[in-house]
Short mmCIF file of C-alpha atoms (C1' of nucleotides) in Angstrom, two decimals:
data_model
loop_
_atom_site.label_atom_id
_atom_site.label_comp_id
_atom_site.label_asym_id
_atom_site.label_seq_id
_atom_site.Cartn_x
_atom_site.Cartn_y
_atom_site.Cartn_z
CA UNK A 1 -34.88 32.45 5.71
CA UNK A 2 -32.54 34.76 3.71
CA UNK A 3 -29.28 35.11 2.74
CA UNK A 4 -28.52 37.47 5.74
CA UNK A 5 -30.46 35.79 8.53
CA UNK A 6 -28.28 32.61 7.42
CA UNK A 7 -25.38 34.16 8.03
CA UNK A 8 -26.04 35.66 11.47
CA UNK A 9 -26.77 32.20 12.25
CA UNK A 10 -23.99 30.53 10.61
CA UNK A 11 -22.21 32.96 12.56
CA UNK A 12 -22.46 30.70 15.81
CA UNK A 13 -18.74 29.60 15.97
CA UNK A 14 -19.05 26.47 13.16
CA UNK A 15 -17.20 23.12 13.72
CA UNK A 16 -15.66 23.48 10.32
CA UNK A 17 -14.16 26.97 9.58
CA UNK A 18 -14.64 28.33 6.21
CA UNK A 19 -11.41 28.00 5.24
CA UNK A 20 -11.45 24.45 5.82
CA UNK A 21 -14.81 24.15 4.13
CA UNK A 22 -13.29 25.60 1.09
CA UNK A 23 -10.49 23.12 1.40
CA UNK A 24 -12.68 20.37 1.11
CA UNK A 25 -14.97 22.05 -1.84
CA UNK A 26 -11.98 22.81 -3.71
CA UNK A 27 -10.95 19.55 -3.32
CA UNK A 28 -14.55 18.37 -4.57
CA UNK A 29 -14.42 21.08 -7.26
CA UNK A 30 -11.11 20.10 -8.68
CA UNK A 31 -12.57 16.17 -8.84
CA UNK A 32 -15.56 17.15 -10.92
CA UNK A 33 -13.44 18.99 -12.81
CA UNK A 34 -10.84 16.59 -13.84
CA UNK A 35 -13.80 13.60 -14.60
CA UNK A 36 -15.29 16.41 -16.65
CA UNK A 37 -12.37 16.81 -18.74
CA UNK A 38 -11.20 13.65 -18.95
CA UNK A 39 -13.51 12.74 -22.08
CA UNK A 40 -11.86 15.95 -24.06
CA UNK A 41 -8.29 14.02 -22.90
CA UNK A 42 -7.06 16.73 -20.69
CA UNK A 43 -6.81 18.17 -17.04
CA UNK A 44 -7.86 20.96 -14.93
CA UNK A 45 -4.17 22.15 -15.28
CA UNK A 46 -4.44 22.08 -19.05
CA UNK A 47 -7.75 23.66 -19.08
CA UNK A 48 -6.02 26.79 -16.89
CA UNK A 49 -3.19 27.39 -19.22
CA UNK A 50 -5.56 27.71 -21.82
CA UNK A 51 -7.68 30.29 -20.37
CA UNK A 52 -4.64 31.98 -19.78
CA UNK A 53 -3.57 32.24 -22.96
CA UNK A 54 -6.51 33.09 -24.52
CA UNK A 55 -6.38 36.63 -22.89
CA UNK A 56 -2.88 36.60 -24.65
CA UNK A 57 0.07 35.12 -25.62
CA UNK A 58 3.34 35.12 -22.96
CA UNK A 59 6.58 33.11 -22.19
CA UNK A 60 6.60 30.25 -20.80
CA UNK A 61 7.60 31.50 -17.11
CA UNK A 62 4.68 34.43 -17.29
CA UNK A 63 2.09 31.71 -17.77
CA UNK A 64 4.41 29.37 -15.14
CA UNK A 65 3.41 32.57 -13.08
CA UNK A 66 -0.11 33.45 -13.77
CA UNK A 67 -1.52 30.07 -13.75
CA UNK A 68 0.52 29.30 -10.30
CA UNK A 69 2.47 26.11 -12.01
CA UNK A 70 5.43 25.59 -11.90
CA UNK A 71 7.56 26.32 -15.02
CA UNK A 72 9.51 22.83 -15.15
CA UNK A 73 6.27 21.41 -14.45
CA UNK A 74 4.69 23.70 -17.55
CA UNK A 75 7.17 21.97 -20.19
CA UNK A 76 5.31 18.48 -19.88
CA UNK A 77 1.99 20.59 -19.71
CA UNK A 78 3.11 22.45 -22.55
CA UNK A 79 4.11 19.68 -24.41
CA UNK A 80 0.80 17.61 -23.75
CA UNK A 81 -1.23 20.65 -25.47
CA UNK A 82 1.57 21.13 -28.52
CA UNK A 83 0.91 17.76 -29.74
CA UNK A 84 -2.59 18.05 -29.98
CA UNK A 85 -1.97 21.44 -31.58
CA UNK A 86 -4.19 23.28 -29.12
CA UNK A 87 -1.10 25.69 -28.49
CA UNK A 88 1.96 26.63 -30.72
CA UNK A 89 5.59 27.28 -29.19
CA UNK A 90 8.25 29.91 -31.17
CA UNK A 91 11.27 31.69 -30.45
CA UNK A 92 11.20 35.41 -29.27
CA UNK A 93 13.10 36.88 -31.65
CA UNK A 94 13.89 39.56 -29.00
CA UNK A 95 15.23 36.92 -26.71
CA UNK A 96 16.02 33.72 -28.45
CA UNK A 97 16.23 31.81 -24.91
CA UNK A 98 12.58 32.61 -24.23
CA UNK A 99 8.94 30.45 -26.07
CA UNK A 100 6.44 32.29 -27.10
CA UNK A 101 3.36 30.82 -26.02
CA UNK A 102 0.37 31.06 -27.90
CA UNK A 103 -2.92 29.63 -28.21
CA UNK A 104 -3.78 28.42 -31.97
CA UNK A 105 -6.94 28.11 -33.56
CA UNK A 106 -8.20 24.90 -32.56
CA UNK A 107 -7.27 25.46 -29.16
CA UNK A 108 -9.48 28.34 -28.97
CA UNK A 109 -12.28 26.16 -30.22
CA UNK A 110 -11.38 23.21 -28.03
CA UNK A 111 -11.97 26.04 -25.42
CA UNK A 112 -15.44 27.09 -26.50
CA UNK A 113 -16.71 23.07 -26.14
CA UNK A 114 -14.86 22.96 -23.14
CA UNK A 115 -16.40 26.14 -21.32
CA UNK A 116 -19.56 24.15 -21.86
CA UNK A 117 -18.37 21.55 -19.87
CA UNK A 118 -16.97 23.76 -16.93
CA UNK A 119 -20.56 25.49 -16.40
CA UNK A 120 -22.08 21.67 -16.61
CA UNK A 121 -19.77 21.21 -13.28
CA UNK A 122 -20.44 25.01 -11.99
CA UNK A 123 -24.20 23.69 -12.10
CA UNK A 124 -24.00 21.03 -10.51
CA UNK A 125 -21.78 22.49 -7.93
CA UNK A 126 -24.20 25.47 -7.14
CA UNK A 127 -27.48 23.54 -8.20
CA UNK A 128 -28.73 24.85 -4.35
CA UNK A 129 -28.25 28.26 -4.95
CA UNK A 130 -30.36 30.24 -7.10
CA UNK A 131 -28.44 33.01 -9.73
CA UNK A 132 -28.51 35.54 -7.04
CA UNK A 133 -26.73 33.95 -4.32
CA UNK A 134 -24.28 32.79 -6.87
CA UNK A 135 -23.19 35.81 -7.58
CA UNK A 136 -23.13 36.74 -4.09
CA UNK A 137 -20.46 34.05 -3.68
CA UNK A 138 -18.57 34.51 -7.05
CA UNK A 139 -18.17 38.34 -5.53
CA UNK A 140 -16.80 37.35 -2.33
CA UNK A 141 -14.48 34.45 -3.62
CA UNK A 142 -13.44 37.00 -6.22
CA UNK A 143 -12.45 39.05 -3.58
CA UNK A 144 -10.41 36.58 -1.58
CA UNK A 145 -8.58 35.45 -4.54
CA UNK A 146 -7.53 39.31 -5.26
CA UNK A 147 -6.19 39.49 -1.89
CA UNK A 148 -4.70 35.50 -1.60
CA UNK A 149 -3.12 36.34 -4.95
CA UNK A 150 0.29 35.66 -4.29
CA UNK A 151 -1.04 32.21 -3.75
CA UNK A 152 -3.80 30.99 -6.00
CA UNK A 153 -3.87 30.53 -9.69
CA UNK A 154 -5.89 33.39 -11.67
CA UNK A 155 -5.77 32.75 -14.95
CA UNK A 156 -7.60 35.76 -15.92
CA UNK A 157 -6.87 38.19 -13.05
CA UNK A 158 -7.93 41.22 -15.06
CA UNK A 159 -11.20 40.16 -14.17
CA UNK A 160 -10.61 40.32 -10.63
CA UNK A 161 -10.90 44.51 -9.96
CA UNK A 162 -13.86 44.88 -12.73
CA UNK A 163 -16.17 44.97 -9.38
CA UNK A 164 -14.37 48.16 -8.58
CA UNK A 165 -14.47 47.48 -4.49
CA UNK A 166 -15.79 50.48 -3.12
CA UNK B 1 -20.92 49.19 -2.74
CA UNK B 2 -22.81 46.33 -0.57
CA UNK B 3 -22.65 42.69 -1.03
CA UNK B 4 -25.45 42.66 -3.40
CA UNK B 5 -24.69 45.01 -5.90
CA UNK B 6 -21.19 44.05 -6.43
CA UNK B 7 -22.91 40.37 -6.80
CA UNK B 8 -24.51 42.33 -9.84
CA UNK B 9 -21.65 43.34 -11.20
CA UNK B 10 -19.82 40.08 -11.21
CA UNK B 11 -22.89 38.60 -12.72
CA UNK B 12 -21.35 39.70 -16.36
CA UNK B 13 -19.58 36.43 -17.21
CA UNK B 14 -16.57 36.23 -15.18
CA UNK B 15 -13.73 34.57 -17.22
CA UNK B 16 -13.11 32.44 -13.96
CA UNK B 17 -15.79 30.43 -13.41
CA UNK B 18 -17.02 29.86 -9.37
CA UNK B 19 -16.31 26.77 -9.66
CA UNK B 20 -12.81 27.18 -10.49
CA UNK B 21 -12.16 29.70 -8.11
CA UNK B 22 -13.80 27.61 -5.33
CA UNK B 23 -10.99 24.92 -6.78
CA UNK B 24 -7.89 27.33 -6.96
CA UNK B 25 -8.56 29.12 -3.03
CA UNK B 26 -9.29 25.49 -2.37
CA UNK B 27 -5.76 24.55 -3.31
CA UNK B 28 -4.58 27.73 -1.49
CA UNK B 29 -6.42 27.13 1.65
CA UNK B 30 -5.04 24.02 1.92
CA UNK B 31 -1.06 24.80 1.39
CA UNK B 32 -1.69 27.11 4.27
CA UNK B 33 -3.37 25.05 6.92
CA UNK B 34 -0.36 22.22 5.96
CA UNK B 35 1.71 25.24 6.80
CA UNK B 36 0.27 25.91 9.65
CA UNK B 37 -0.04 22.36 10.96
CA UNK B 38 3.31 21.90 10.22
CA UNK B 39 4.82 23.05 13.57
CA UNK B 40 2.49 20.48 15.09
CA UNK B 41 3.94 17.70 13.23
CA UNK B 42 0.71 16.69 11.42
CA UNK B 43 -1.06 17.17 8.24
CA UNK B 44 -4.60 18.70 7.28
CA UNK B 45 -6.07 14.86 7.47
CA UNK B 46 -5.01 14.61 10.66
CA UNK B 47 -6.49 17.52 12.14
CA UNK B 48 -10.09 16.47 10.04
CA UNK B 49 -9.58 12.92 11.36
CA UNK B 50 -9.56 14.94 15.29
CA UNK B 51 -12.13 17.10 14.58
CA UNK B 52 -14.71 14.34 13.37
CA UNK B 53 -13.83 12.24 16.52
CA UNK B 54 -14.19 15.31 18.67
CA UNK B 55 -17.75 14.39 17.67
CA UNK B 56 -17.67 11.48 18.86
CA UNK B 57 -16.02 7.77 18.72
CA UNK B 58 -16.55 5.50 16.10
CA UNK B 59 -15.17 2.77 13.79
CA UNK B 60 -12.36 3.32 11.20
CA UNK B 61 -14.79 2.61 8.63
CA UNK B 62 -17.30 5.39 9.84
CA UNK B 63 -14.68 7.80 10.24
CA UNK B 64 -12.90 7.54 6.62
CA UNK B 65 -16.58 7.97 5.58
CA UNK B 66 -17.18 11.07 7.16
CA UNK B 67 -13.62 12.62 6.49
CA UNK B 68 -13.56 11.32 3.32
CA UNK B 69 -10.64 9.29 3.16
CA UNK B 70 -10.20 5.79 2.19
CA UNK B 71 -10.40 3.35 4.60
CA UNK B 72 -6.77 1.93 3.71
CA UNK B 73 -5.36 5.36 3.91
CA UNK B 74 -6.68 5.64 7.36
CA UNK B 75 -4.78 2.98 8.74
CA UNK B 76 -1.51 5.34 8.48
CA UNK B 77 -3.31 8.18 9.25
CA UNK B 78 -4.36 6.31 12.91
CA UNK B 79 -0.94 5.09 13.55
CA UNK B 80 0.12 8.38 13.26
CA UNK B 81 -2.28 9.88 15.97
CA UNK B 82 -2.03 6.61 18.04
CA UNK B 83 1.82 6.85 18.07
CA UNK B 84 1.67 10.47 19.54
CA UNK B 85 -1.21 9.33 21.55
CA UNK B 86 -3.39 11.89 20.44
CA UNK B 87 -6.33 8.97 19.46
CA UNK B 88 -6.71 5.14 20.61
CA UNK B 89 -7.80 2.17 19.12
CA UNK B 90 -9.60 -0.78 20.72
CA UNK B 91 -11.36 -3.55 19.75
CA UNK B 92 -15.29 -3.45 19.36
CA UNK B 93 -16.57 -6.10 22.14
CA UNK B 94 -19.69 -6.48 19.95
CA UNK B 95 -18.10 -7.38 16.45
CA UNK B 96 -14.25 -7.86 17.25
CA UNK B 97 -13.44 -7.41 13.88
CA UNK B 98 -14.21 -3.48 14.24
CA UNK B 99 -12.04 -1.40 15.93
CA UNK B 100 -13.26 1.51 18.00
CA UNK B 101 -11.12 4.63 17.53
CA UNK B 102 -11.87 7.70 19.98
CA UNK B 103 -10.18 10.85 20.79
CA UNK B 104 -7.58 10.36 23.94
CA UNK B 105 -7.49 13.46 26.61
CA UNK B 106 -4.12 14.63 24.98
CA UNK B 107 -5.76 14.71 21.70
CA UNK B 108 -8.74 16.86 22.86
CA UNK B 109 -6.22 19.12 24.42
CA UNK B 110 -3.68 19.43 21.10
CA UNK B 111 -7.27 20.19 19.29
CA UNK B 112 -7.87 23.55 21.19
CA UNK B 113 -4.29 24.96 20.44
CA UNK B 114 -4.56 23.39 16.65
CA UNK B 115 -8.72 25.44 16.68
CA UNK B 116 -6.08 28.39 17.10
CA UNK B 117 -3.83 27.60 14.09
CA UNK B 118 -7.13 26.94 12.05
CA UNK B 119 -8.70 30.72 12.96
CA UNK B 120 -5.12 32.16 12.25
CA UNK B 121 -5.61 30.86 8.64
CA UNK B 122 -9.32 31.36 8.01
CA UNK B 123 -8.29 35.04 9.31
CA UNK B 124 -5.30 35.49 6.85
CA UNK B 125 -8.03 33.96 3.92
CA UNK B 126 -11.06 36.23 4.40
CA UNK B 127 -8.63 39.13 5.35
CA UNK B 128 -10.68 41.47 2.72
CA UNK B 129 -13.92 40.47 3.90
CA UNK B 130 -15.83 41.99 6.78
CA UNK B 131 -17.32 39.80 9.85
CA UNK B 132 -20.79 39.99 8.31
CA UNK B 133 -19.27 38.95 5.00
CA UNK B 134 -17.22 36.19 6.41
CA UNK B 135 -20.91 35.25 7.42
CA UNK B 136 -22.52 35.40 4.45
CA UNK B 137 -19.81 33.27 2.86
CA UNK B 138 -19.62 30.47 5.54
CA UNK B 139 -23.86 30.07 4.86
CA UNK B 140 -23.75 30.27 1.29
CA UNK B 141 -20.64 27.53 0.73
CA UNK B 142 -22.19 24.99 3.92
CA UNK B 143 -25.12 24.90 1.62
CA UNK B 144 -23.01 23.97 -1.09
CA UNK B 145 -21.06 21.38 0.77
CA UNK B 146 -24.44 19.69 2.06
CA UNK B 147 -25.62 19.83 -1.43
CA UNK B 148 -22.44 17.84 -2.43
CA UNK B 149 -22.43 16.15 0.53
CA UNK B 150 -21.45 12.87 -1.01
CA UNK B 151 -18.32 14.19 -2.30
CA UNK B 152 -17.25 16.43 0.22
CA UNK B 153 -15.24 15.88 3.40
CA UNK B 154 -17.54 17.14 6.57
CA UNK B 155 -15.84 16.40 9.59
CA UNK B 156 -19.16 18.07 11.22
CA UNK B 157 -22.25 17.96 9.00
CA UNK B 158 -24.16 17.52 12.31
CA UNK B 159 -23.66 21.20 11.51
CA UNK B 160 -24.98 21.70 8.16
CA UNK B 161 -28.38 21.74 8.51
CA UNK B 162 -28.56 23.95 11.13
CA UNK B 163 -29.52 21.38 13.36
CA UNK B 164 -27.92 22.02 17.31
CA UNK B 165 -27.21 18.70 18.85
CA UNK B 166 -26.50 18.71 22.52
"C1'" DT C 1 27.73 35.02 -14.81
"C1'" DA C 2 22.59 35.04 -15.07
"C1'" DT C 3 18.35 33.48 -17.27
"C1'" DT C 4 14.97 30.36 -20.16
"C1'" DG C 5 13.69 26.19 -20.99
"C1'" DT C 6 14.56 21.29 -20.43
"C1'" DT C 7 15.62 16.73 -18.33
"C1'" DA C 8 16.30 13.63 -14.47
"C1'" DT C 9 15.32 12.40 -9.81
"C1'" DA C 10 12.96 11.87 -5.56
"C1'" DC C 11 9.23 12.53 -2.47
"C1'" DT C 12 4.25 12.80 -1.39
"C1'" DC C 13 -0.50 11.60 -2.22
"C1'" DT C 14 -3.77 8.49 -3.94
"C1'" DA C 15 -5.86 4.20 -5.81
"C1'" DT C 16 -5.83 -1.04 -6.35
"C1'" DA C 17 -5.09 -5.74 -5.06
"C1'" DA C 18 -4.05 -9.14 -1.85
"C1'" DC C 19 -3.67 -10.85 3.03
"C1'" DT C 20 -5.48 -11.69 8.31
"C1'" DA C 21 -8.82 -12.27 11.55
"C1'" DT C 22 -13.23 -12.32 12.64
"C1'" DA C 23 -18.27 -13.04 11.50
"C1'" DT D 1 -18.76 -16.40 1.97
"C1'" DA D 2 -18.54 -11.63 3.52
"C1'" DT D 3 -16.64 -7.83 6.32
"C1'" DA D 4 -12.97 -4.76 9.09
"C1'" DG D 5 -8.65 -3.77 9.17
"C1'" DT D 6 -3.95 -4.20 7.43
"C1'" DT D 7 -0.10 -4.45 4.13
"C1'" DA D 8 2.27 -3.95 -0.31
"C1'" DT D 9 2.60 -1.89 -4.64
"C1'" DA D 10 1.95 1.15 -8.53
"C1'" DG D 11 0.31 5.55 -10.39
"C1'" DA D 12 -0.27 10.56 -10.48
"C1'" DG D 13 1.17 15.00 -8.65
"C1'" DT D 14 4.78 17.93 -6.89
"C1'" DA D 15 9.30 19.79 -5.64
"C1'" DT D 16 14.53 19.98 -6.22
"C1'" DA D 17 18.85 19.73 -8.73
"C1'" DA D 18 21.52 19.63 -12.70
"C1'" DC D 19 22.11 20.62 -17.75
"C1'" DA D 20 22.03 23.21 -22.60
"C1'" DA D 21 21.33 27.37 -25.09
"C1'" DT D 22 21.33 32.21 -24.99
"C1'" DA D 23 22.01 36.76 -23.03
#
DNA sequence: TATTGTTATACTCTATAACTATA
DNA sequence: TATAGTTATAGAGTATAACAATA
């Protein structure tokens, strides 16, 4: 059975929608993640505003924005990351009342071990699909994120047109 | 550009991981169904907690194991649904230590217009994708969820293996 | 006065331990 | 003693309001 005759037959009116379904995945997704991070000390959230900031340095409320957290909530995060010295906070000499955000040195190596340990869970996740039909699925969750954006967190949402739809 | 070569072109490691996406429009997905339950007085849980009796009756054990939700957590969750009598509880006359919780009339009738909330949201999710696509997607992240199966909330995995019961 | 970042507070969700009634 | 359900409590996550520094 292939990709396509599974989805004329998934296409019988399910009991769970797919929205629900990716609810409950997420929900499963965002578990893994957090037990796989917990050895390196931090959490999914942590993990996303580092991402971020590896495709460049912002303020505070631009990453508040692109990683979908919420900027009072960001100071703690922020904070959490300082003290390990995986990011470095300064004034913007433009506008003293904003931080510069930027990720240092060691936070860009913390990054590289901890990449390993996001495709460890993106394995396991996807361990039924072969490399094909993962890609089928990044392309089509890629897409629903590009269109959802106002509500989900993208920390790299350059990424998100490189398909060039049509 | 069909499904297949734009999963080609995605294949160039994505900054975003699946994984992570599949986490983030998980986190979407569900501030919008609590949205959209919200008018009905009653939260995401409760709606799973429905749709896995729809099923069929069984104990409160059985049914925080199949909606994934801890058994002390479900107490609540029941009182809630009992007190709008949308579920009831008796005792099991074989060990009276169980209780048998089923889906009342009322309940099965709140479900249909709720089914209509749920489509309005899976509609405003997969808004970019085509039916076919929608497809696709549904097949490709049931496999996932029966692959994770012991993590995942599946109100219906009757479903999942494309097995028909009736 | 408006904005950036911060602190304090409260509310929800979740996990743990202890209690009851049955077996 | 063990199990099903319940209750109480503490922890993490999240949202809101008020405050200090700067524009």
């Amino acid at each position: 059975m292939n990709i396509l005759e599974q989805a004329d037959a998934a296409e019988t009116r399910p009991c769970t929608s797919v929205g629900q379904l990716i609810a409950a995945l997420g929900k499963t997704a965002m578990r893994r993640f957090a037990a796989a991070l917990e050895p390196a000390g931090i959490k999914p959230r942590h993990l996303n505003a580092l991402l971020s900031l590896r495709a460049g340095e912002t303020s505070q409320q631009g990453l508040a924005e692109a990683i979908k957290v919420d900027s009072v909530q960001l100071v703690g995060l922020l904070n959490d990351l300082e003290s390990e010295g995986l990011v470095e906070r300064r004034r913007d000499p433009a506008d003293r009342r904003r931080h510069i955000v930027a990720i240092s040195c060691k936070g860009e190596q913390r990054l590289v071990a901890l990449d390993a340990a996001v495709d460890e869970v993106d394995d396991g996740l996807l361990a039924g699909l072969d490399p094909h039909e993962r890609g089928v699925l990044h392309g089509l969750l890629l897409r629903i994120a590009a269109n959802a954006d106002g509500d989900t967190a993208t920390p790299c949402p350059s990424e998100t047109d490189g398909a060039s739809p049509d």
